[in-house]
Coordinates of C-alpha atoms in Angstrom, one line a residue:
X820 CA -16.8 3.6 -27.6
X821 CA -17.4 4.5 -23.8
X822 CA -13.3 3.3 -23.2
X823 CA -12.2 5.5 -26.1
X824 CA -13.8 8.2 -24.7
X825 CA -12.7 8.2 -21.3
X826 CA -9.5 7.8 -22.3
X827 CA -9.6 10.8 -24.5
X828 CA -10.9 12.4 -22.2
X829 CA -8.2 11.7 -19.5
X830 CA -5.9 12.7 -21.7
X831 CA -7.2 16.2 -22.7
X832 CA -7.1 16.3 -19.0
X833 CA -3.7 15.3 -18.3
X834 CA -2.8 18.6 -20.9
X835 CA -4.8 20.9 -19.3
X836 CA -3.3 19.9 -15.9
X837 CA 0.3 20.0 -17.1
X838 CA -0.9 23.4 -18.9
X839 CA -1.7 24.8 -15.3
X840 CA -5.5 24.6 -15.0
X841 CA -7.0 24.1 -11.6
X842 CA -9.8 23.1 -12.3
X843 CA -8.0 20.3 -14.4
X844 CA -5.8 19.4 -11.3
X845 CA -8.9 19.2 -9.0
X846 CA -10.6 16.8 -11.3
X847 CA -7.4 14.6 -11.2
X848 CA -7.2 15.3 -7.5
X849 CA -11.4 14.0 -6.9
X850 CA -10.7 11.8 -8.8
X851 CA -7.4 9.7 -7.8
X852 CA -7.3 11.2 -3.9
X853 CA -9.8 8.5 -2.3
X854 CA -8.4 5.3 -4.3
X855 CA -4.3 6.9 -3.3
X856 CA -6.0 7.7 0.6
X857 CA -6.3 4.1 0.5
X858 CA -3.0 2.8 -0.6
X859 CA -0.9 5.4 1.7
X860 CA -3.0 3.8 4.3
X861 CA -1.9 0.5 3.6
X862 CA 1.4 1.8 4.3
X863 CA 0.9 4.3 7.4
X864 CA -1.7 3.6 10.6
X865 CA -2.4 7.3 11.8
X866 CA -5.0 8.3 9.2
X867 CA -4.4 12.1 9.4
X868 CA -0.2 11.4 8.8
X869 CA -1.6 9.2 5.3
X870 CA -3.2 11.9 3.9
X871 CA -0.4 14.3 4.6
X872 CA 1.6 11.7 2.4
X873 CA -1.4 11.6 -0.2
X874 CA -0.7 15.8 -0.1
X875 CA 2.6 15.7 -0.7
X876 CA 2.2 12.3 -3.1
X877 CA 0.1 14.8 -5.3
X878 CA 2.6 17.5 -5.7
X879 CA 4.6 15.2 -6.9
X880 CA 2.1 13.9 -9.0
X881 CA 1.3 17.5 -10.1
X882 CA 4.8 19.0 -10.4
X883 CA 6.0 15.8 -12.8
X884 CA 2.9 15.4 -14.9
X885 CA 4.7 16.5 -17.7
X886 CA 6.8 13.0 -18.0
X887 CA 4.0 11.0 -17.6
X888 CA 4.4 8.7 -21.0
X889 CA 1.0 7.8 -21.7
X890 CA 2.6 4.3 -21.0
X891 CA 0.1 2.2 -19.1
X892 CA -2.2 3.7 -16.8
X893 CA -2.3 6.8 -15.0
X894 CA -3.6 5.9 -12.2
X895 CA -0.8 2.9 -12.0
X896 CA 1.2 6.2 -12.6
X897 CA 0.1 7.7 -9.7
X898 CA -0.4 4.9 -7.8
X899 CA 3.8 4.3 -8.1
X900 CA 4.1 7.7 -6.5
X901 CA 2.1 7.3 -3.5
X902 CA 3.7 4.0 -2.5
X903 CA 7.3 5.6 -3.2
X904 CA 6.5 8.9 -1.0
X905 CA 4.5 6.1 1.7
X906 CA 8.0 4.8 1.9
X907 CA 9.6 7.7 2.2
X908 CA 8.3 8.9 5.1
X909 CA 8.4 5.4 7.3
X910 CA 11.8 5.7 6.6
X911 CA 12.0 9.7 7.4
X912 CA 9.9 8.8 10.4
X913 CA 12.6 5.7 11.2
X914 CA 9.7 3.2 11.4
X915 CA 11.2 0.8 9.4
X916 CA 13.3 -2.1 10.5
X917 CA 14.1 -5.0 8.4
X918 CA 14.8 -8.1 10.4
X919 CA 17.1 -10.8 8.5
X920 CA 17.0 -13.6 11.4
X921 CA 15.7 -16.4 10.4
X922 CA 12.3 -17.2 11.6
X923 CA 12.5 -20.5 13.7
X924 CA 9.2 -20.6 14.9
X925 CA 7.8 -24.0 13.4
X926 CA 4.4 -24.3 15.0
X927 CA 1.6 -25.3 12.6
X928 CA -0.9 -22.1 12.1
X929 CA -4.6 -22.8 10.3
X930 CA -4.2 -20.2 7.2
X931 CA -8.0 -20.1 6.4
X932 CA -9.1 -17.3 6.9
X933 CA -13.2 -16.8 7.8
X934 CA -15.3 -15.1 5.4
X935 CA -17.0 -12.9 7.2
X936 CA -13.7 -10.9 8.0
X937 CA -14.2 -7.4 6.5
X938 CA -12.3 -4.8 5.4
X939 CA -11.3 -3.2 8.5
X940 CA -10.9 -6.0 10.5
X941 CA -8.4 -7.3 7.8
X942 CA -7.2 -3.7 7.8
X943 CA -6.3 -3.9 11.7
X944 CA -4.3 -7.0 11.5
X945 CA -1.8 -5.7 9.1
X946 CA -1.7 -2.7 10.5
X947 CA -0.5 -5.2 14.1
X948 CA 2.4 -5.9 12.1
X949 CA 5.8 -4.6 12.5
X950 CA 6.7 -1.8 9.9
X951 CA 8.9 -4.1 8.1
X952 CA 6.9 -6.9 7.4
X953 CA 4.1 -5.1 6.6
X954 CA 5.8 -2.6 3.9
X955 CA 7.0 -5.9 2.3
X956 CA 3.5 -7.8 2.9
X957 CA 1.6 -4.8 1.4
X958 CA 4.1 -4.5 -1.5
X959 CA 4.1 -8.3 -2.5
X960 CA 0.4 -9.5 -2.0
X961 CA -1.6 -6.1 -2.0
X962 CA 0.9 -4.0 -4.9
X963 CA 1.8 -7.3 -7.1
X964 CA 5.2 -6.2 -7.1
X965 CA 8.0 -9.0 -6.9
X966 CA 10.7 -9.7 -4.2
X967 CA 13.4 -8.3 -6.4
X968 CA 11.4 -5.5 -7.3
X969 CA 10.6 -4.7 -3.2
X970 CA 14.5 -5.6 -2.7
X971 CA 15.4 -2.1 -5.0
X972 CA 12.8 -0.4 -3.7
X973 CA 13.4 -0.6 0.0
X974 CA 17.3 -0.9 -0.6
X975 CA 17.2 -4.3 1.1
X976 CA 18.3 -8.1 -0.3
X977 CA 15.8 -10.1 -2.6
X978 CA 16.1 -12.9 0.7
X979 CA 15.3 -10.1 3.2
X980 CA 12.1 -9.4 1.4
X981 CA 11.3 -13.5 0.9
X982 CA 12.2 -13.4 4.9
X983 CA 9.7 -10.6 5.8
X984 CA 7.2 -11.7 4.0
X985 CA 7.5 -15.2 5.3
X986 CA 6.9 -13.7 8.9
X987 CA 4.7 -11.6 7.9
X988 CA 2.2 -14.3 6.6
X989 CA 2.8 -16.2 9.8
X990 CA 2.2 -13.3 11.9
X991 CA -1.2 -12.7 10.4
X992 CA -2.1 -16.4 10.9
X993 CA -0.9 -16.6 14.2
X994 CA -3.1 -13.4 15.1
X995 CA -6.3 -14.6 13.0
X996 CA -6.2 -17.8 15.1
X997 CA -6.0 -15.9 18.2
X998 CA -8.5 -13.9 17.5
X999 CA -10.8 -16.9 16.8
X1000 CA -9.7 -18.5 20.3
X1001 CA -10.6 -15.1 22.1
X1002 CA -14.8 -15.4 21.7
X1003 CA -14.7 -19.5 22.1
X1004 CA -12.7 -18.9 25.5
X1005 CA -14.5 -15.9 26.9
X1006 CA -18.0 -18.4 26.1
X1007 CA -16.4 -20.9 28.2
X1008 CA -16.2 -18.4 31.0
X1009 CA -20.1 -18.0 30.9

C-alpha cells in the first residue's frame, strides 16, 4: 500500500510541477538535488562547478517535465539528465580527451581493494584519473550503462570506451597499491 501511495503521490506531484507550482518544483528539487549533487560529482572534481551543473540539470529537468512518460523511474529520469548536462560541460570546459593507444603496460597490479576504504577516499582516486577514463569508468561501473551505450553518448567508438575503461581500472589499481606502499615505507623510515 505504502509503494502505491508514493507513487501516486509522485505523480500528482509531477502535475502540479508541470502545472507551474513552486512549491511542487521545490519538493522535486529537496528531493532529487542531494542524490543528482552526487552524480554530477562523480563527473566534475570542483564541488561548487557540480552544483552549477546540478542548476542547470534542473532546468532542464523542470522545463521538459511535461515529456516525462511515466516510463520507469523519475528519478532514473532525472538521473539521465544530470549525467548528460555533466557531460556537457567537460566537453564545454575541453576536459575531455579520449586516448585510443593501446595500453602496453603489462605489470601485474593486486586488484583487492581494503575494506576499510571509504567513500571519499574511493571518491579521491577516481577523481586522480584523467577526464577520459573516468567519464567512461563512472559511466560503465557506477551508471550501469554499456560500452555501446557510452560509445553514443560520448560520440566515441564502442573499443575506445572498452580501451578507457581498461586503463582506467588499471590506473585505480596501480594507485590503491601505491597508496598501501606509502604508510609501510614511511614506517620503515622510523
Amino acid at each position: 500500500m505504502k509503494i502505491i501511495s508514493i507513487y501516486q503521490n509522485e505523480k500528482q506531484l509531477l502535475k502540479k510541477a508541470i502545472a507551474g507550482n513552486r512549491h511542487a518544483q521545490r519538493a522535486i528539487y529537496d528531493r532529487f538535488a542531494p542524490k543528482m549533487l552526487s552524480v554530477c560529482r562523480q563527473y566534475i572534481n570542483d564541488l561548487q562547478f557540480a552544483e552549477d551543473v546540478m542548476v542547470n540539470g534542473f532546468v532542464k529537468v523542470f522545463k521538459n517535465l511535461d515529456t516525462f512518460e511515466h516510463r520507469g523511474s523519475f528519478e532514473g529520469w532525472v538521473r539521465r539528465i544530470m549525467i548528460r548536462e555533466s557531460i556537457s560541460y567537460l566537453r564545454k570546459k575541453q576536459f575531455v580527451v579520449f586516448d585510443d593507444e593501446v595500453f602496453e603496460k603489462n605489470e601485474s597490479v593486486g586488484s583487492e581493494i581494503e575494506s576499510t576504504l571509504d567513500i571519499e577516499h574511493v571518491q579521491e582516486l577516481i577523481d586522480s584519473l584523467p577526464e577520459g577514463y573516468k567519464m567512461v569508468f563512472v559511466l560503465y561501473a557506477i551508471e550501469g550503462y554499456k560500452h555501446h551505450e557510452i560509445a553514443e553518448m560520448l560520440n566515441i567508438s564502442e573499443g575506445t570506451s572498452k580501451s578507457q575503461l581498461y586503463k582506467a581500472r588499471r590506473m585505480l589499481q596501480a594507485n590503491l597499491k601505491l597508496k598501501e606502499m606509502l604508510p609501510r615505507r614511511a614506517s620503515k623510515g622510523n
